[in-house]
PDB file of C-alpha atoms in Angstrom:
ATOM      1  CA  MET A   1      -0.241  -0.284   0.023  1.00  0.00           C
ATOM      2  CA  ARG A   2       1.250   3.358  -0.413  1.00  0.00           C
ATOM      3  CA  THR A   3       1.345   6.276   1.513  1.00  0.00           C
ATOM      4  CA  THR A   4      -0.955   8.226  -1.001  1.00  0.00           C
ATOM      5  CA  ASP A   5      -3.549   5.848   0.021  1.00  0.00           C
ATOM      6  CA  ARG A   6      -3.169   6.558   3.293  1.00  0.00           C
ATOM      7  CA  THR A   7      -5.121  10.156   3.749  1.00  0.00           C
ATOM      8  CA  LEU A   8      -7.170  11.836   6.420  1.00  0.00           C
ATOM      9  CA  HIS A   9     -10.039  13.574   5.548  1.00  0.00           C
ATOM     10  CA  LEU A  10     -10.094  16.435   7.713  1.00  0.00           C
ATOM     11  CA  GLY A  11     -12.996  18.783   6.583  1.00  0.00           C
ATOM     12  CA  HIS A  12     -12.644  22.287   6.816  1.00  0.00           C
ATOM     13  CA  ALA A  13     -11.879  24.113   9.813  1.00  0.00           C
ATOM     14  CA  ARG A  14     -14.671  26.678  10.360  1.00  0.00           C
ATOM     15  CA  PRO A  15     -13.886  29.796  12.504  1.00  0.00           C
ATOM     16  CA  SER A  16     -15.972  30.282  16.007  1.00  0.00           C
ATOM     17  CA  LEU A  17     -19.097  33.113  16.055  1.00  0.00           C
ATOM     18  CA  PRO A  18     -17.997  36.375  18.088  1.00  0.00           C
ATOM     19  CA  LEU A  19     -19.534  35.933  21.433  1.00  0.00           C
ATOM     20  CA  THR A  20     -22.028  38.398  20.269  1.00  0.00           C
ATOM     21  CA  ALA A  21     -23.583  36.986  18.185  1.00  0.00           C
ATOM     22  CA  ARG A  22     -23.491  33.357  19.667  1.00  0.00           C
ATOM     23  CA  LEU A  23     -25.447  35.637  22.655  1.00  0.00           C
ATOM     24  CA  THR A  24     -28.121  36.823  19.747  1.00  0.00           C
ATOM     25  CA  LEU A  25     -28.560  33.366  18.643  1.00  0.00           C
ATOM     26  CA  ALA A  26     -29.514  31.824  22.114  1.00  0.00           C
ATOM     27  CA  PHE A  27     -31.414  35.234  22.983  1.00  0.00           C
ATOM     28  CA  ASP A  28     -33.711  34.602  19.786  1.00  0.00           C
ATOM     29  CA  LYS A  29     -34.085  30.837  20.646  1.00  0.00           C
ATOM     30  CA  MET A  30     -35.548  31.653  24.186  1.00  0.00           C
ATOM     31  CA  ALA A  31     -37.495  34.242  22.196  1.00  0.00           C
ATOM     32  CA  SER A  32     -39.127  32.093  20.115  1.00  0.00           C
ATOM     33  CA  VAL A  33     -39.598  29.319  22.873  1.00  0.00           C
ATOM     34  CA  TRP A  34     -41.660  31.563  24.540  1.00  0.00           C
ATOM     35  CA  ARG A  35     -43.225  32.738  21.831  1.00  0.00           C
ATOM     36  CA  VAL A  36     -44.421  29.288  21.091  1.00  0.00           C
ATOM     37  CA  ILE A  37     -45.819  28.913  24.823  1.00  0.00           C
ATOM     38  CA  ARG A  38     -47.536  32.363  25.157  1.00  0.00           C
ATOM     39  CA  ASN A  39     -49.600  30.938  21.562  1.00  0.00           C
ATOM     40  CA  ARG A  40     -50.888  27.639  22.795  1.00  0.00           C
ATOM     41  CA  ARG A  41     -51.561  29.024  26.215  1.00  0.00           C
ATOM     42  CA  GLU A  42     -53.628  31.492  23.947  1.00  0.00           C
ATOM     43  CA  ILE A  43     -54.955  29.036  21.907  1.00  0.00           C
ATOM     44  CA  ASN A  44     -55.895  27.255  24.869  1.00  0.00           C
ATOM     45  CA  TYR A  45     -58.603  29.741  25.289  1.00  0.00           C
ATOM     46  CA  LEU A  46     -59.532  29.919  22.347  1.00  0.00           C
ATOM     47  CA  SER A  47     -61.096  26.695  23.585  1.00  0.00           C
ATOM     48  CA  GLU A  48     -63.360  28.204  26.576  1.00  0.00           C
ATOM     49  CA  LEU A  49     -64.861  29.839  23.914  1.00  0.00           C
ATOM     50  CA  ASN A  50     -68.940  29.007  22.430  1.00  0.00           C
ATOM     51  CA  ASP A  51     -69.078  27.966  19.135  1.00  0.00           C
ATOM     52  CA  TYR A  52     -70.611  31.336  17.755  1.00  0.00           C
ATOM     53  CA  GLN A  53     -67.547  33.327  19.049  1.00  0.00           C
ATOM     54  CA  LEU A  54     -65.424  31.096  17.510  1.00  0.00           C
ATOM     55  CA  MET A  55     -67.227  31.302  14.174  1.00  0.00           C
ATOM     56  CA  ASP A  56     -66.779  35.240  14.321  1.00  0.00           C
ATOM     57  CA  ILE A  57     -63.155  35.052  13.719  1.00  0.00           C
ATOM     58  CA  GLY A  58     -63.155  32.264  11.007  1.00  0.00           C
ATOM     59  CA  LEU A  59     -62.656  29.303  13.528  1.00  0.00           C
ATOM     60  CA  THR A  60     -64.427  25.951  14.297  1.00  0.00           C
ATOM     61  CA  ARG A  61     -63.658  24.195  17.734  1.00  0.00           C
ATOM     62  CA  LEU A  62     -62.218  21.615  15.405  1.00  0.00           C
ATOM     63  CA  ASP A  63     -59.736  24.231  13.917  1.00  0.00           C
ATOM     64  CA  VAL A  64     -58.959  24.618  17.541  1.00  0.00           C
ATOM     65  CA  GLU A  65     -58.699  21.003  18.797  1.00  0.00           C
ATOM     66  CA  SER A  66     -56.608  20.080  15.578  1.00  0.00           C
ATOM     67  CA  ALA A  67     -54.100  23.009  15.913  1.00  0.00           C
ATOM     68  CA  LEU A  68     -53.374  21.964  19.541  1.00  0.00           C
ATOM     69  CA  ASN A  69     -53.244  17.737  18.621  1.00  0.00           C
ATOM     70  CA  THR A  70     -51.249  18.085  15.374  1.00  0.00           C
ATOM     71  CA  SER A  71     -48.298  20.860  16.778  1.00  0.00           C
ATOM     72  CA  THR A  72     -45.724  19.288  18.878  1.00  0.00           C
ATOM     73  CA  PHE A  73     -44.429  21.355  21.610  1.00  0.00           C
ATOM     74  CA  PHE A  74     -41.960  23.731  20.315  1.00  0.00           C
ATOM     75  CA  GLU A  75     -43.838  24.023  17.377  1.00  0.00           C
ATOM     76  CA  ASP A  76     -45.912  27.282  17.206  1.00  0.00           C
ATOM     77  CA  PRO A  77     -49.717  25.997  16.875  1.00  0.00           C
ATOM     78  CA  SER A  78     -50.934  29.882  15.693  1.00  0.00           C
ATOM     79  CA  SER A  79     -49.716  28.596  12.505  1.00  0.00           C
ATOM     80  CA  HIS A  80     -52.340  25.971  11.655  1.00  0.00           C
ATOM     81  CA  LEU A  81     -54.825  28.282  13.029  1.00  0.00           C
ATOM     82  CA  THR A  82     -54.275  31.164  10.506  1.00  0.00           C
ATOM     83  CA  ASN A  83     -54.086  28.501   7.646  1.00  0.00           C
ATOM     84  CA  SER A  84     -57.112  26.733   8.792  1.00  0.00           C
ATOM     85  CA  ALA A  85     -58.962  30.488   8.884  1.00  0.00           C
ATOM     86  CA  ARG A  86     -57.340  31.588   5.478  1.00  0.00           C
ATOM     87  CA  ARG A  87     -58.721  28.182   3.961  1.00  0.00           C
ATOM     88  CA  ARG A  88     -61.968  28.615   5.298  1.00  0.00           C
ATOM     89  CA  THR A  89     -62.022  32.654   3.714  1.00  0.00           C
ATOM     90  CA  ARG A  90     -60.763  31.491   0.275  1.00  0.00           C
ATOM     91  CA  PHE A  91     -63.333  28.843   0.057  1.00  0.00           C
ATOM     92  CA  LEU A  92     -66.317  30.929   1.413  1.00  0.00           C
ATOM     93  CA  GLY A  93     -65.328  33.494  -0.882  1.00  0.00           C
ATOM     94  CA  LEU A  94     -65.339  31.599  -3.663  1.00  0.00           C
ATOM     95  CA  ASN A  95     -69.038  30.010  -3.043  1.00  0.00           C
ATOM     96  CA  ASN A  96     -70.399  33.401  -2.325  1.00  0.00           C
ATOM     97  CA  PHE A  97     -68.687  34.419  -6.042  1.00  0.00           C
ATOM     98  CA  ARG A  98     -69.912  31.662  -7.923  1.00  0.00           C
ATOM     99  CA  ARG A  99     -74.175  32.278  -6.339  1.00  0.00           C
TER     100      ARG A  99
END
C-alpha cells in the first residue's frame, strides 16, 4: 500500500462565532420558545369560547383542537389556526362569488 492511499480527511475548519453573535442566537432561540408557549396558552383560551364566538373570528372548534393536537410541543400551533382561517375564507369567498 502506498502512503498516498492513506489520507486523513479533516474537513474544513469553520471559524467560531464571536460572543455577541452566539448570545444573539441564544436570545433568539429563547424568545421563539417563549412565543410558542405563549401562543399555545392563548389557543387554550380559545377552546373556552363558544361556537358562535369562534365563528366570528373564522374558526371552528375542530380547528382549535386540531391545531393543539397536530403541533408538537415546540411548534407554534397558531400557524395551523391561521392556515385554517385563510382556507375557510377562500372557500367561502369562492362560494359567494359563484352564486
